[in-house]
Short mmCIF file of C-alpha atoms and ligand atoms in Angstrom, two decimals:
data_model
loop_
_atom_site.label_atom_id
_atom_site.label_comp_id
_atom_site.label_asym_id
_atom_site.label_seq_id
_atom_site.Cartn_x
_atom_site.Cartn_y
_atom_site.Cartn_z
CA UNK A 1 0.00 0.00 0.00
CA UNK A 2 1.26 3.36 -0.95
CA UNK A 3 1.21 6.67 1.66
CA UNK A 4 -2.52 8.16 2.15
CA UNK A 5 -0.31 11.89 2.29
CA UNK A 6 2.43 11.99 -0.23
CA UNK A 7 2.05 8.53 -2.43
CA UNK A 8 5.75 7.51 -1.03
CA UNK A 9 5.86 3.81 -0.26
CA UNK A 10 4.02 2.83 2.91
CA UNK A 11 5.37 1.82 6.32
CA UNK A 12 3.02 1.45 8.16
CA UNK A 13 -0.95 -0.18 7.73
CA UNK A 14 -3.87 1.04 9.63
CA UNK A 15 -6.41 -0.96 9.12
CA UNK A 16 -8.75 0.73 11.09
CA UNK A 17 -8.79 3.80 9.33
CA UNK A 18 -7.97 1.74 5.67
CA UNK A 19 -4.95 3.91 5.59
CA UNK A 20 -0.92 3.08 4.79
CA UNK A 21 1.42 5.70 5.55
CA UNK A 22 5.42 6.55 5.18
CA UNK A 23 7.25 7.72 8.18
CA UNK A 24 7.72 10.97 8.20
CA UNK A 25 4.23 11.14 6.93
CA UNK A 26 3.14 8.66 10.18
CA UNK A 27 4.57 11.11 12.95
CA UNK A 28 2.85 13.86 11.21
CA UNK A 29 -0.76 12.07 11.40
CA UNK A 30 -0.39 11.12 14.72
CA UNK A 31 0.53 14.34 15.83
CA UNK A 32 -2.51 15.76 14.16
CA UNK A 33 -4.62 13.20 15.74
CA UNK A 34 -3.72 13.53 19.10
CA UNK A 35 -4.37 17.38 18.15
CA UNK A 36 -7.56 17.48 17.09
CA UNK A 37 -8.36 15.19 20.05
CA UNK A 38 -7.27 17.73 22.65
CA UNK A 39 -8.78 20.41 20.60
CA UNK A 40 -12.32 18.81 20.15
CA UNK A 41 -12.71 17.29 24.21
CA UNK A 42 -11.54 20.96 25.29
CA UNK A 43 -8.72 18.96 27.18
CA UNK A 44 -5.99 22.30 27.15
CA UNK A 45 -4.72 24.88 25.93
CA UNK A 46 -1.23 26.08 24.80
CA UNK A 47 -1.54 28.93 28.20
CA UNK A 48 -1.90 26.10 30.90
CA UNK A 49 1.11 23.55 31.96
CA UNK A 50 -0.18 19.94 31.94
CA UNK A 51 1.26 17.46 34.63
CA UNK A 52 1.97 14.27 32.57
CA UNK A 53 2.11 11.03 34.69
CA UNK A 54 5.09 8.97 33.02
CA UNK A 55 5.83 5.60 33.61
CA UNK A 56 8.92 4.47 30.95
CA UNK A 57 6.30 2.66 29.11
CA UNK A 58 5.92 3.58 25.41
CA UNK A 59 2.51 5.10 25.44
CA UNK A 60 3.02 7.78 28.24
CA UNK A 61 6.84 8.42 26.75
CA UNK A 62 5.21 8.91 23.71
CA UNK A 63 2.48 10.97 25.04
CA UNK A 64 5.29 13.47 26.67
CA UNK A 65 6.93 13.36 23.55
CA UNK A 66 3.88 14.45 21.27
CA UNK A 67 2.70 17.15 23.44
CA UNK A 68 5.68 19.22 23.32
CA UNK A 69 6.42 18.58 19.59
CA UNK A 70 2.57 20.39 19.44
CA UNK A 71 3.72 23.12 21.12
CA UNK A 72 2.39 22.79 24.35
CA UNK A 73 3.93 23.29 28.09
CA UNK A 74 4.33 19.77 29.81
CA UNK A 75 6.29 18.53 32.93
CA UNK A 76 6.23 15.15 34.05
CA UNK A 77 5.48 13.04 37.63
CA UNK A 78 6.99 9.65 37.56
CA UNK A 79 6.04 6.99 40.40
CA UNK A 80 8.76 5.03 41.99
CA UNK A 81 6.54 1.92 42.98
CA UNK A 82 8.97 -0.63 44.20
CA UNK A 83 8.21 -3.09 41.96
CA UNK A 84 11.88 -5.23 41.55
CA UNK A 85 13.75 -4.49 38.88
CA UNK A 86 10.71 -3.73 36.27
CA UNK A 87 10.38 -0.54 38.63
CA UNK A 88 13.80 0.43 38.98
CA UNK A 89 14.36 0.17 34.71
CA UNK A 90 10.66 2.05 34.18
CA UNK A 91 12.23 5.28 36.59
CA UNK A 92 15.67 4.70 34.73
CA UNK A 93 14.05 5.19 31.20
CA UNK A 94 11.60 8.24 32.22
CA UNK A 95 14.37 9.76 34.05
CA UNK A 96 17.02 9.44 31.10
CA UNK A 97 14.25 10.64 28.60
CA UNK A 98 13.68 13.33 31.03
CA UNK A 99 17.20 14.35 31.58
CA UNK A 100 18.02 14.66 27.78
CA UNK A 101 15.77 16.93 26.79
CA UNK A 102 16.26 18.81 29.60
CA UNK A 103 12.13 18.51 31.12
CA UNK A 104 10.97 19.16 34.50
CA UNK A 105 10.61 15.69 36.25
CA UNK A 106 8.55 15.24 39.83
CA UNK A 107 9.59 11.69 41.42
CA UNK A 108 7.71 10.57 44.04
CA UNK A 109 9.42 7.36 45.66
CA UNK A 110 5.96 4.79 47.19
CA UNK A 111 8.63 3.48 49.82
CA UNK A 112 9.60 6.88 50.86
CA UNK A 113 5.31 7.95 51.23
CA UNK A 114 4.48 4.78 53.40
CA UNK A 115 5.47 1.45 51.52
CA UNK A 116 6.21 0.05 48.18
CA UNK A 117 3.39 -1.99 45.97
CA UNK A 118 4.25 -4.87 47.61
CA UNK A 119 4.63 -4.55 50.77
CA UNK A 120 0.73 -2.46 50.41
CA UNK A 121 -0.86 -5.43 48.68
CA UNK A 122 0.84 -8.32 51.25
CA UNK A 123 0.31 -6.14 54.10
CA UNK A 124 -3.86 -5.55 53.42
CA UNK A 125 -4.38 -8.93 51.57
CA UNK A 126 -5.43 -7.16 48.28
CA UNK A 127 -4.21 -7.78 44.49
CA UNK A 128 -1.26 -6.04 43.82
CA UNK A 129 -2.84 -4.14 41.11
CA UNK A 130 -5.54 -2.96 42.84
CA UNK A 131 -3.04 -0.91 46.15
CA UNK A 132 -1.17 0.13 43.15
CA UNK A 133 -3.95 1.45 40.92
CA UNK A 134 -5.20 3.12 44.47
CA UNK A 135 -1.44 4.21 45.16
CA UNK A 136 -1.12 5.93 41.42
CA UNK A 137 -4.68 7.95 41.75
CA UNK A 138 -3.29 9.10 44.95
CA UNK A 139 -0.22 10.32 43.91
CA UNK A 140 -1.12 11.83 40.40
CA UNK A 141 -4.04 13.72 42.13
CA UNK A 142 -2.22 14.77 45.22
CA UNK A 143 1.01 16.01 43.10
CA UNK A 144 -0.86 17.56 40.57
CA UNK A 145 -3.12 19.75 43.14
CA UNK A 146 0.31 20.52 45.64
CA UNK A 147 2.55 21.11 42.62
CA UNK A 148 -0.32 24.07 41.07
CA UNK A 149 -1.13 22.21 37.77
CA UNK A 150 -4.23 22.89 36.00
CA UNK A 151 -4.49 19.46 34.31
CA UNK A 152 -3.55 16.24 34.52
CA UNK A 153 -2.64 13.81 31.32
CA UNK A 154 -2.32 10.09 31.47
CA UNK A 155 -1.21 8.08 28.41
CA UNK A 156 -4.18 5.49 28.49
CA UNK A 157 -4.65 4.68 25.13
CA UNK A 158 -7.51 2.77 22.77
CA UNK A 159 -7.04 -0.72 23.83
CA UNK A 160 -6.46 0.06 27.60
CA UNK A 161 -10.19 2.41 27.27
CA UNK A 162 -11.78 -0.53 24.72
CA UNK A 163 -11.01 -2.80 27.86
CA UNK A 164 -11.89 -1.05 30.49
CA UNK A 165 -15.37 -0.08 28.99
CA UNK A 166 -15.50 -3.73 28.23
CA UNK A 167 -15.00 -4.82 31.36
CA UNK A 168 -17.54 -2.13 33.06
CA UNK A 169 -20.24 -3.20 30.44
CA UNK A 170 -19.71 -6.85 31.27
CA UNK A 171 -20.43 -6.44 35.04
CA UNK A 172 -22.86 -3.56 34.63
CA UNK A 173 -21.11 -1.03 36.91
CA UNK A 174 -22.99 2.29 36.36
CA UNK A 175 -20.97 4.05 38.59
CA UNK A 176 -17.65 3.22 36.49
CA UNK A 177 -19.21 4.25 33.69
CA UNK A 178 -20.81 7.41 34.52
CA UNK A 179 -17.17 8.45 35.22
CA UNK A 180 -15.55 6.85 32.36
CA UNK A 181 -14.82 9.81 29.99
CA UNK A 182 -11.09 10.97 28.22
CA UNK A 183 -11.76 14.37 30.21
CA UNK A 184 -12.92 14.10 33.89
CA UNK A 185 -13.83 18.18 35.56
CA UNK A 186 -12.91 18.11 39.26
CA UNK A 187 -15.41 17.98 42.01
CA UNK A 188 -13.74 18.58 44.61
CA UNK A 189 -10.85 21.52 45.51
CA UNK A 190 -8.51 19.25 45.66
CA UNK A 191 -9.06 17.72 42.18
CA UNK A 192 -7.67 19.13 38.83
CA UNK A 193 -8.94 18.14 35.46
CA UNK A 194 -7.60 14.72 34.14
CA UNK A 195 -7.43 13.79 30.62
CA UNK A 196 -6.66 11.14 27.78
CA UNK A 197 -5.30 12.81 24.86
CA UNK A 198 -4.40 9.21 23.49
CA UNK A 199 -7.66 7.81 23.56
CA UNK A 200 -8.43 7.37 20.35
CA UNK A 201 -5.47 5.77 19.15
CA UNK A 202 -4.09 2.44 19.22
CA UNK A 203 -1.19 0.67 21.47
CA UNK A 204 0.21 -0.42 17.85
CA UNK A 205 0.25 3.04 16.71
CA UNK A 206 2.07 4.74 19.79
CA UNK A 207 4.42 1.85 19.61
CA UNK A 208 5.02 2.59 15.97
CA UNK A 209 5.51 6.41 16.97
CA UNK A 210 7.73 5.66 19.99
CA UNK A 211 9.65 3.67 17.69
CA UNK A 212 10.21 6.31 14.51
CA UNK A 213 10.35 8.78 17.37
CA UNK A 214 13.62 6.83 18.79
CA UNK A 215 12.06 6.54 22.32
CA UNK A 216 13.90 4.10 24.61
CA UNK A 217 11.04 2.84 26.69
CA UNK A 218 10.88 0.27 28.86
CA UNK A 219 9.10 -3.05 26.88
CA UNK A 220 8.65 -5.51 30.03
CA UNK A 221 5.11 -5.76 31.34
CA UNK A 222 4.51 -5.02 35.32
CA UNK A 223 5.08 -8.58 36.39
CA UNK A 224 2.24 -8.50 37.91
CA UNK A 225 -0.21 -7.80 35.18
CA UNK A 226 0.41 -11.41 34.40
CA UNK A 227 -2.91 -12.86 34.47
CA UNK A 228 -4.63 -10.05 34.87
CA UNK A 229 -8.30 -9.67 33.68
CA UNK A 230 -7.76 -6.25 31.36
CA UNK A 231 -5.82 -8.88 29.43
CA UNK A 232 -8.49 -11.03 28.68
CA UNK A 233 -10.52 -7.96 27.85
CA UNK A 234 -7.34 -6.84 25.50
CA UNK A 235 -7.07 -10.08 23.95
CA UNK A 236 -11.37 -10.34 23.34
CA UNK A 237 -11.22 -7.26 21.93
CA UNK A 238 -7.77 -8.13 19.45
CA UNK A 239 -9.71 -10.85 18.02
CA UNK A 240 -13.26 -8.83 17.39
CA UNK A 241 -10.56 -6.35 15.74
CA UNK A 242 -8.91 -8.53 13.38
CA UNK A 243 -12.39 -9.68 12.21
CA UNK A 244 -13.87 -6.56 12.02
CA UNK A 245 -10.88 -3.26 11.62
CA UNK A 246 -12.33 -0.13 13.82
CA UNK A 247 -14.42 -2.33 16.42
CA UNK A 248 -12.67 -0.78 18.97
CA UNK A 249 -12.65 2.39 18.32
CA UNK A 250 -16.31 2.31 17.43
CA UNK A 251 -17.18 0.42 20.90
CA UNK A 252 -15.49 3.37 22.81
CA UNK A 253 -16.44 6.74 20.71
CA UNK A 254 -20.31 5.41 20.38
CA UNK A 255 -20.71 5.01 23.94
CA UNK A 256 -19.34 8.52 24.54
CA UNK A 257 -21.68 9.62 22.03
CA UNK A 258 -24.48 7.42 22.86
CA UNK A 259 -24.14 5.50 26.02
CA UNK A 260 -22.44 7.49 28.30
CA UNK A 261 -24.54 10.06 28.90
CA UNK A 262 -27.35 8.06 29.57
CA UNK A 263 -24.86 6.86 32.66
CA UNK A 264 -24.26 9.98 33.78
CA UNK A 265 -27.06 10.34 36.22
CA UNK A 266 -26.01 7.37 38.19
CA UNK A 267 -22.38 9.55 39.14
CA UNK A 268 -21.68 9.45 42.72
CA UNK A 269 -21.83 12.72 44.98
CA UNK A 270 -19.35 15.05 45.38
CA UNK A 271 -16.82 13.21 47.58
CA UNK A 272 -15.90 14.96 50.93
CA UNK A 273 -12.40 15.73 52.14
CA UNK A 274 -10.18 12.98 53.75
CA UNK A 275 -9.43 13.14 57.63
CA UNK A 276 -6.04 12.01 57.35
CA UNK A 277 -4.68 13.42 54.09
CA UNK A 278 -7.36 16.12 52.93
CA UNK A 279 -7.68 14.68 49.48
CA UNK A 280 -11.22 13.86 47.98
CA UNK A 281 -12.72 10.87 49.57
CA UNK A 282 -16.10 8.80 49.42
CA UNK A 283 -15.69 7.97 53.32
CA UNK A 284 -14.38 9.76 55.98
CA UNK A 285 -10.60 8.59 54.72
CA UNK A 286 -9.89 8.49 51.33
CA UNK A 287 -8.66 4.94 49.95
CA UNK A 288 -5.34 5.64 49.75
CA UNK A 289 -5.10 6.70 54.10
CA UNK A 290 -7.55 3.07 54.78
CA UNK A 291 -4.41 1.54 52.52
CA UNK A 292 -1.93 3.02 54.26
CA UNK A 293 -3.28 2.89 58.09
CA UNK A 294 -3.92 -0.83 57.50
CA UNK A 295 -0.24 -1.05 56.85
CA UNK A 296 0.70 0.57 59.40
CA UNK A 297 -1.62 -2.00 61.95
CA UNK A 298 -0.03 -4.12 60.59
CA UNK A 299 3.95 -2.88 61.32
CA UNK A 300 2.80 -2.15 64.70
CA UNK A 301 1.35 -5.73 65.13
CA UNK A 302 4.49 -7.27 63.94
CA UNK A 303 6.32 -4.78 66.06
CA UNK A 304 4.99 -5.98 68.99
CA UNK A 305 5.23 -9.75 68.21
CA UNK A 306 8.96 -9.11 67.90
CA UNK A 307 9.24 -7.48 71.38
CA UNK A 308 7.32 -9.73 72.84
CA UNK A 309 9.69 -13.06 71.71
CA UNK A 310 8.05 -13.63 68.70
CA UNK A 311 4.80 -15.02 70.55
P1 LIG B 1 -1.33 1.49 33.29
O1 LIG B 1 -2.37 1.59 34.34
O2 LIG B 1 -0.06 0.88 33.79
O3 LIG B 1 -1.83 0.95 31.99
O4 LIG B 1 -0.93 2.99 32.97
C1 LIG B 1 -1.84 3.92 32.48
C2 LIG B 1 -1.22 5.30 32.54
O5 LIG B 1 -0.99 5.65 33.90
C3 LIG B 1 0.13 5.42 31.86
O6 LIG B 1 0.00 5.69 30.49
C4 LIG B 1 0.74 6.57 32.61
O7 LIG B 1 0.27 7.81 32.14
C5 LIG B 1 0.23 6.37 34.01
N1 LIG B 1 1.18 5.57 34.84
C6 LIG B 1 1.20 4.24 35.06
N2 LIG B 1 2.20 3.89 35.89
C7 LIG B 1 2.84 5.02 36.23
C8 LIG B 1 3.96 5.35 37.06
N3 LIG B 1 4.62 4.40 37.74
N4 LIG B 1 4.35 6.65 37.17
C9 LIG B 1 3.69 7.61 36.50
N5 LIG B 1 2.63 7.37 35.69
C10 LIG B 1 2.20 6.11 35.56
ZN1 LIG B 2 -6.43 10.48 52.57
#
């Protein structure tokens, strides 16, 4: 297949939009894409800095990458989460990426806050991926409101929002997707505005850009994602797509069109402020403090177990 743009010979095949395109031609669409995405959902403008929350992986890299060849303002917050050595090479690559282009990096180090993924899932008895997705919301939020940004991007892309609607449709949960949305408008004081400018497009397509784009991101998965349900969702919704080119992206812009706001009335209440940390919260601690003053029951418990013999 030849370019859609310039007629060169084509690099790349997108079946989904029944397109081929060259390289150089690629990076341009992409660009435009994730564009007229920010432009159309109202995510920002070119006059307000957007906090974007990096992991190493290819799709937020990419994201970083994308909004500052567009012109706009973007620092990044990187989480430190403890996770062996896929955690130390993820803060390795965003830092390195970080460092050469010279880009205002926030760190924030789990085992320095109150304890490292691990030690939050073994110490409460919960999945791993749920203390960390808990952890991350946490963090982003609480960084983004301390540090004075206006917005906050993540680099959540079509398959990750194909499977999460998925997996929300699949067990009915109105409340999940009342909220889900590629912009989300804070309701509390404490909130800032959190968007998806890579919603619409594929994980084959940032990995194609992070790749033309020279990006050295890291390519492990968490090793705990192994097994875990979004990739049962991911893998569903592969196969519907090789049947049938622009399922997914037809599942997830026709129920923002036409499902989601029929959803929207079922959206929790405002949430209330946190005891313990002041963030938003849906209790009288937010889910991040009942994580982290289980752990520390827990410490103390073991604590006293130890001065006491052991018994
Ligand atoms: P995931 O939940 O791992 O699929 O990641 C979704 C998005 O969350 C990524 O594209 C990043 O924007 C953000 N993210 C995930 N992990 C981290 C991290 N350790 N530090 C900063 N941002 C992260
Ligand atoms: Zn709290």
């Amino acid at each position: 297949m030849k370019c859609k743009r310039c007629r060169d010979k084509g690099e790349v095949v997108l079946r989904h939009h029944n397109a081929a395109f060259c390289r150089p031609c690629f990076i341009l669409f992409f660009q435009r894409q994730v564009q007229r995405t920010i432009e159309k959902h109202q995510m920002f403008t070119t006059a307000e800095e957007v906090l974007v929350a990096v992991s190493g992986g290819k799709d937020s890299l990419a994201l970083w990458d994308v909004l500052l060849e567009l012109g706009y303002r973007a620092a990044g917050v990187h989480l430190a989460l403890g996770i062996g050595e896929y955690s130390r090479v993820s803060t390795a690559k965003t830092e390195a990426f970080a460092a050469r282009r010279n880009l205002r990096l926030l760190t924030v180090v789990l085992e320095e806050e109150a304890a490292a993924v691990p030690t939050l899932a073994q110490f409460t008895n919960r999945p791993a991926c749920a203390a960390c997705g808990t952890a991350k919301r946490h963090h982003f939020d609480r960084v983004a409101y301390e540090s004075g940004f206006p917005v906050l991007a993540t680099g959540h892309n079509l398959d990750d929002e194909a499977a999460r609607l998925m997996a929300n449709v699949m067990r009915w949960q109105v409340h999940h997707l009342a909220k889900q949305h590629p912009v989300l408008q804070p309701v509390h004081t404490r909130f800032v505005r959190k968007v998806k400018p890579l919603f619409r497009i594929s994980e084959y397509e940032t990995a194609v850009y992070a790749f033309f784009r020279g990006i050295d991101y890291v390519i492990d998965e968490c090793p705990n994602s192994v097994g875990a349900t979004q990739l049962a969702y991911k893998d569903a919704l592969n196969r519907l797509e090789a049947a049938m080119p622009g399922t997914k992206l037809t599942f997830v812009q026709e129920f923002l069109r036409a499902g989601q706001p029929a959803f929207a009335a079922e959206a929790e209440g405002p949430p209330q402020s946190c005891a313990r940390c002041g963030m938003p919260a849906y209790a009288s601690l937010c889910a991040y403090c009942r994580l982290v003053n289980e752990v520390e029951r827990r410490r103390e418990q073991a604590g006293r177990r130890l001065a006491s013999g052991g018994h």
